[in-house]
Tab-separated table of C-alpha atoms in Angstrom:
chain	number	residue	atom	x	y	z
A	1	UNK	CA	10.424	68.162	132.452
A	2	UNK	CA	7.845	70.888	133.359
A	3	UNK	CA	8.734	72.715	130.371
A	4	UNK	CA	8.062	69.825	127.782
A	5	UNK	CA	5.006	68.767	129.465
A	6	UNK	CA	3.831	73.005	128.844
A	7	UNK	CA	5.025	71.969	125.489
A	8	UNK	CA	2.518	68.924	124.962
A	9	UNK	CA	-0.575	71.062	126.510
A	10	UNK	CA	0.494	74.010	124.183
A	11	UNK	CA	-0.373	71.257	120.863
A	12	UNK	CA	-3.184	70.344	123.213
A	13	UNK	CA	-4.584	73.489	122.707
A	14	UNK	CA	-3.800	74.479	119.073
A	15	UNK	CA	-0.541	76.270	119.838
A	16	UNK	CA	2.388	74.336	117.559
A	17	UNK	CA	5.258	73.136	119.261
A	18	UNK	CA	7.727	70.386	117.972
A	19	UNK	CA	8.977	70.175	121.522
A	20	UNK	CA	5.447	67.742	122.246
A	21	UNK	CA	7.533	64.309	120.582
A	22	UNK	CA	7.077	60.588	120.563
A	23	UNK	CA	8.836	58.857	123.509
A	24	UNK	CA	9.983	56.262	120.977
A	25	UNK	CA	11.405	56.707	117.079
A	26	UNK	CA	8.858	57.735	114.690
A	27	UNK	CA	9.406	54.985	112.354
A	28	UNK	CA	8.791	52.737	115.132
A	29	UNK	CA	5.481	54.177	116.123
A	30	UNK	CA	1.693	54.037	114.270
A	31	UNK	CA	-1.652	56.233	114.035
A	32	UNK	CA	-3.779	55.497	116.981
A	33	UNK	CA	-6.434	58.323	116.719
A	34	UNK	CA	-9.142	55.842	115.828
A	35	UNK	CA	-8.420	53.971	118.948
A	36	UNK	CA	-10.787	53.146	121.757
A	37	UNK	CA	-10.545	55.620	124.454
A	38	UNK	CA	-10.078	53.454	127.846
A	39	UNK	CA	-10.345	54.252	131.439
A	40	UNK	CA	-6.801	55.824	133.110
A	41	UNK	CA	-6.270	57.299	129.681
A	42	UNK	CA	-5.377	54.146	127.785
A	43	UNK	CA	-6.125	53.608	124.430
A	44	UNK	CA	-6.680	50.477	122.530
A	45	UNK	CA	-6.167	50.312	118.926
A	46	UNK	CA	-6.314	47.236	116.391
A	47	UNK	CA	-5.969	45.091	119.727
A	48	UNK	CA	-3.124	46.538	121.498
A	49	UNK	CA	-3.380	48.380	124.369
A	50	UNK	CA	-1.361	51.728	125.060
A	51	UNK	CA	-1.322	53.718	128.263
A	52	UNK	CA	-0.330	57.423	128.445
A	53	UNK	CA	3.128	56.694	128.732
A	54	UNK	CA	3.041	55.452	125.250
A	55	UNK	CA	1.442	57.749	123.253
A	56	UNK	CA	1.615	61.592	122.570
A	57	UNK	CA	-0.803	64.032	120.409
A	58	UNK	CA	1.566	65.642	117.995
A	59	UNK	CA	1.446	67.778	114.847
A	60	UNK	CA	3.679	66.080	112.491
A	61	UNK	CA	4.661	63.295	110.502
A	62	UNK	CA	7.421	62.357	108.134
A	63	UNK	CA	7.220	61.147	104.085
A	64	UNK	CA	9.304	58.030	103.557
A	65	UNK	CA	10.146	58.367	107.020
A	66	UNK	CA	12.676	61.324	106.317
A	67	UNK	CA	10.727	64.589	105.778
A	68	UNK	CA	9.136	66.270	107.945
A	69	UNK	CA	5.735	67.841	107.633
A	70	UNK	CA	3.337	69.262	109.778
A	71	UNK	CA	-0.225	68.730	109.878
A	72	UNK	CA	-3.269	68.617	112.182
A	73	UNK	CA	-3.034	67.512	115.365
A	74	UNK	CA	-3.221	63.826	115.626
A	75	UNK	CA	-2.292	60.631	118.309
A	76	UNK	CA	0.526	58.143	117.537
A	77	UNK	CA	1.719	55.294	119.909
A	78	UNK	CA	4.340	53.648	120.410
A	79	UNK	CA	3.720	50.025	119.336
A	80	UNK	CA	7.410	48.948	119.759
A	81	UNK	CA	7.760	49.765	123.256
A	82	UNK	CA	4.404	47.515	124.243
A	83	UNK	CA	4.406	44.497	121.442
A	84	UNK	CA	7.526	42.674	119.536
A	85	UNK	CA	7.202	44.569	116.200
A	86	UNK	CA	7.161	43.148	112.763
A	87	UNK	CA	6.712	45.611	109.359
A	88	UNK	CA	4.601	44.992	106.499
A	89	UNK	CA	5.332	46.352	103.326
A	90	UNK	CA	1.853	47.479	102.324
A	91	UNK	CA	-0.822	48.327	104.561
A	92	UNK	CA	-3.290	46.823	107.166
A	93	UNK	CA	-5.809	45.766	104.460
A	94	UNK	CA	-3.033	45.030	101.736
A	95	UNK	CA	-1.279	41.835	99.875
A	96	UNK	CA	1.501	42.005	97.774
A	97	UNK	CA	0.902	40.656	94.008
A	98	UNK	CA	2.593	43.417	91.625
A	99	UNK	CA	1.976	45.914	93.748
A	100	UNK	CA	0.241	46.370	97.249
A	101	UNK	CA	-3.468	45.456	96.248
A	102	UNK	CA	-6.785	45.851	98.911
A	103	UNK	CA	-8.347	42.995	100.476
A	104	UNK	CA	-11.551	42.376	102.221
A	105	UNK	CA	-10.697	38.662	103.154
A	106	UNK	CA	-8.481	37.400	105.766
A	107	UNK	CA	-4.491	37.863	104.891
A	108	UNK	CA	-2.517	35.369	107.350
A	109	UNK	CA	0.882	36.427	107.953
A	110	UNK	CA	2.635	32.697	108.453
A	111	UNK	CA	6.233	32.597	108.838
A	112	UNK	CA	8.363	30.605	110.902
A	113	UNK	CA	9.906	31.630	114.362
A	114	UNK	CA	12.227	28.234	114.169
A	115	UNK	CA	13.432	25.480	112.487
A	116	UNK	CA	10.494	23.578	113.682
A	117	UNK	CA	7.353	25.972	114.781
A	118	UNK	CA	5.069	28.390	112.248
A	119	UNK	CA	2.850	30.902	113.518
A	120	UNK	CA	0.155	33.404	112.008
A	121	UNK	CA	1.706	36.847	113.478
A	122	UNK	CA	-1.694	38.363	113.508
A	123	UNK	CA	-2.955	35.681	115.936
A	124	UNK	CA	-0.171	35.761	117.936
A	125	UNK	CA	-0.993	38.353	121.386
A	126	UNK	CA	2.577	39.191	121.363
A	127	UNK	CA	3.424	41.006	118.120
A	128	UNK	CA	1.906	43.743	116.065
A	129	UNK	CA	2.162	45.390	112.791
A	130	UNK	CA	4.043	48.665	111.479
A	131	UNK	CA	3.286	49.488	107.824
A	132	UNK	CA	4.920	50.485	104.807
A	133	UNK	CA	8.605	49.660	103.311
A	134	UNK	CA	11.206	51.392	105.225
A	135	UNK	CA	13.808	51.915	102.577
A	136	UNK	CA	13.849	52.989	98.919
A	137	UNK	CA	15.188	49.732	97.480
A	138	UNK	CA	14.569	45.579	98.570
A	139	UNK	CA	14.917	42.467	97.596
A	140	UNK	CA	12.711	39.415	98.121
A	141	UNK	CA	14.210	36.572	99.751
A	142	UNK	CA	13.414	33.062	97.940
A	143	UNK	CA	13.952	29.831	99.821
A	144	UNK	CA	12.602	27.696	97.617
A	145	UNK	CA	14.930	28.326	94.883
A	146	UNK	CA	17.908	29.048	96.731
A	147	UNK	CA	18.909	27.390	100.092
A	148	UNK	CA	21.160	30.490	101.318
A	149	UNK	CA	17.705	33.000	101.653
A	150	UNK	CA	16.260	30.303	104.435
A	151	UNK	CA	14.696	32.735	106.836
A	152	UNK	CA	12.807	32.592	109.860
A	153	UNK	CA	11.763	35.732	112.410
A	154	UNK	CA	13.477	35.728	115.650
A	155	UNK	CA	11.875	36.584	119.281
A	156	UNK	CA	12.446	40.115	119.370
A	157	UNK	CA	11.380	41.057	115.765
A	158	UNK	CA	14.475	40.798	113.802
A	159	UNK	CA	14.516	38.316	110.501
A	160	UNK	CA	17.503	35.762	110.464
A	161	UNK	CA	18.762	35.132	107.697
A	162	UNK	CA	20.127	31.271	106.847
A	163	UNK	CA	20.139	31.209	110.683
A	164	UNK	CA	23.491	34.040	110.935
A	165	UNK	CA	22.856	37.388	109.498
A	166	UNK	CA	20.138	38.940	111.912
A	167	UNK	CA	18.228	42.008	110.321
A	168	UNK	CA	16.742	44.565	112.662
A	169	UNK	CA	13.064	44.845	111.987
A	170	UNK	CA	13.284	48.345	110.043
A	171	UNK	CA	15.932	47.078	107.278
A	172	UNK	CA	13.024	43.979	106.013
A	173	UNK	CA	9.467	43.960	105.958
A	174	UNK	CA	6.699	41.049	105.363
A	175	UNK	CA	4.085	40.491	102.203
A	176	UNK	CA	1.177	38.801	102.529
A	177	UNK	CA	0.600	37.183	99.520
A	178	UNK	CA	-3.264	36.419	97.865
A	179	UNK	CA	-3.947	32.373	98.188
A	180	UNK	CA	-1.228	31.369	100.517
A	181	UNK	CA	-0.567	31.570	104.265
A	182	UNK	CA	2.827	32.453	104.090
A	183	UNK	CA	4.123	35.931	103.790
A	184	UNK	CA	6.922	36.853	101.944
A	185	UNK	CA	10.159	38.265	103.326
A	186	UNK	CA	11.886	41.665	101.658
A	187	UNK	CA	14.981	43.070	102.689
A	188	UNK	CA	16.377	46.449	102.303
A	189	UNK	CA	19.170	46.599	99.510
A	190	UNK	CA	21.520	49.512	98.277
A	191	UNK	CA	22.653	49.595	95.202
A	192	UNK	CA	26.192	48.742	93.851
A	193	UNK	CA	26.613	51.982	92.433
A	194	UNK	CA	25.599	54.146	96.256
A	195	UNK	CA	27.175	51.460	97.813
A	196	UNK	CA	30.608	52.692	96.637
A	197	UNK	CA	30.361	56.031	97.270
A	198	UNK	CA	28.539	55.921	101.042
A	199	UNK	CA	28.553	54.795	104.493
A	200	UNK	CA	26.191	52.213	105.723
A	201	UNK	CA	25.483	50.386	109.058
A	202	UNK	CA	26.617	46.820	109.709
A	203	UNK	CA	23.329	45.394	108.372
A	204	UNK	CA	23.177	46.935	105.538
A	205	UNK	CA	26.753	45.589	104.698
A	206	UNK	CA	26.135	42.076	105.328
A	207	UNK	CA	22.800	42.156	103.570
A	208	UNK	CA	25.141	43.509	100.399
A	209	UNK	CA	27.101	40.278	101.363
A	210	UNK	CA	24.528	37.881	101.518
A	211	UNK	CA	23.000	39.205	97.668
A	212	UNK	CA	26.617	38.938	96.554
A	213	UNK	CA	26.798	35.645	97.782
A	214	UNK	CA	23.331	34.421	96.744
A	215	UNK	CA	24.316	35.148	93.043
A	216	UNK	CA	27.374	33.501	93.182
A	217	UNK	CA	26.209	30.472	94.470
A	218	UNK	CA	23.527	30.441	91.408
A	219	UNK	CA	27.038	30.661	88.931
A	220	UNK	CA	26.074	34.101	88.575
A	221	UNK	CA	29.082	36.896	88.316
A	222	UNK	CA	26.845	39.989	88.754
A	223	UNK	CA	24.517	41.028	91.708
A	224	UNK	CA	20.945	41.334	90.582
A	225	UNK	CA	18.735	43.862	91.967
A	226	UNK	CA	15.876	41.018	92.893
A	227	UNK	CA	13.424	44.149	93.828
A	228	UNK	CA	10.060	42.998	94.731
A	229	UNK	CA	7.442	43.800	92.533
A	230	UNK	CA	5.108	46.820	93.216
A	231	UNK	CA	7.899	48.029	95.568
């Protein structure tokens, strides 16, 4: 313990070390250096408070959440251990039309959490935001035109899909869209062609189910690759 707390003070200090890591996975953590500095070392960024348990100063990051790279020293928190998280696909200030566009205004991110009850997420005290799409390839889900994409969010983050096949909250992510209070819901989708030739968790399986059976319930023979636009 003593030895990766020498670690931490050595990136403190401008010595690199990659011992000094997140308590949590990176992809399940955000950039908190702009946060408000608070007494007993807490910090409170974008509304969510972190203590010191929850945060480290560390001198990397990862592209596409795969490679890493270093770069100067910076703070990143933990937002999964201390709020129910839910991903975006674009950024804080972003909709999706066809691609992830900037907006000054007010993007609501209305989905609902049961059969009966919608919420915004971002006025809701017990969830926050990750950004960016966490796989290479997804497809948007479309309720409206096809009974079998019905999805909701559940209570700890995950997006149910049809109310069976529960998706863990780094295979989707949510799009605000421009003019409407509901947000969209993509899902991470691999190809039929790697699909053959690799391994892939449960999830990622069943979600290659559900497309499958999506198509073949619209008299369609082939699986489309429904990507969302701008993705």
């Amino acid at each position: 313990m003593y030895g990766r707390i020498f670690a931490c003070l050595l990136v403190l200090f401008g010595v690199r070390s990659s011992v000094c890591s997140l308590p949590c996975d990176y992809i399940d953590s955000v950039n908190i250096t702009d946060g408000e500095r608070l007494p007993n070392d807490e910090i409170r960024h974008n509304g969510v408070i972190y203590n010191k348990t929850y945060y480290r100063m560390i001198d990397y990051e990862y592209e596409d959440f795969a490679t890493k790279k270093y770069v100067p020293n910076y703070i990143r928190g933990c937002l999964c251990a201390v709020r129910i998280c839910v991903r975006l696909c674009c950024g804080e200030r972003e909709y999706l039309g066809r691609k992830c566009t900037h907006s000054d205004g007010y993007l609501p991110v209305v989905v609902n959490v049961s059969a009966t009850e919608m919420i915004d997420l971002r006025n809701h005290s017990l969830y926050g935001f990750l950004y960016g799409k966490p796989c290479e390839q997804v497809y948007e889900l479309l309720p409206e035109e096809n009974p079998v994409d019905e999805w909701s969010i559940a209570r700890n983050g995950s997006l149910i899909i049809a109310d069976e096949l529960l998706v863990p909250r780094n295979q989707y992510c949510l799009a605000p869209r421009l003019n409407t209070s509901y947000a969209s819901g993509l899902v991470c989708f691999t190809s039929t062609e790697e699909f053959k030739y690799n391994l892939y968790p449960v999830a990622i399986i069943s979600i290659w189910c559900h497309l499958l059976h999506r198509q073949l319930d619209n008299g369609n023979g082939t699986v489309a690759t429904d990507y969302g636009d701008g993705l």
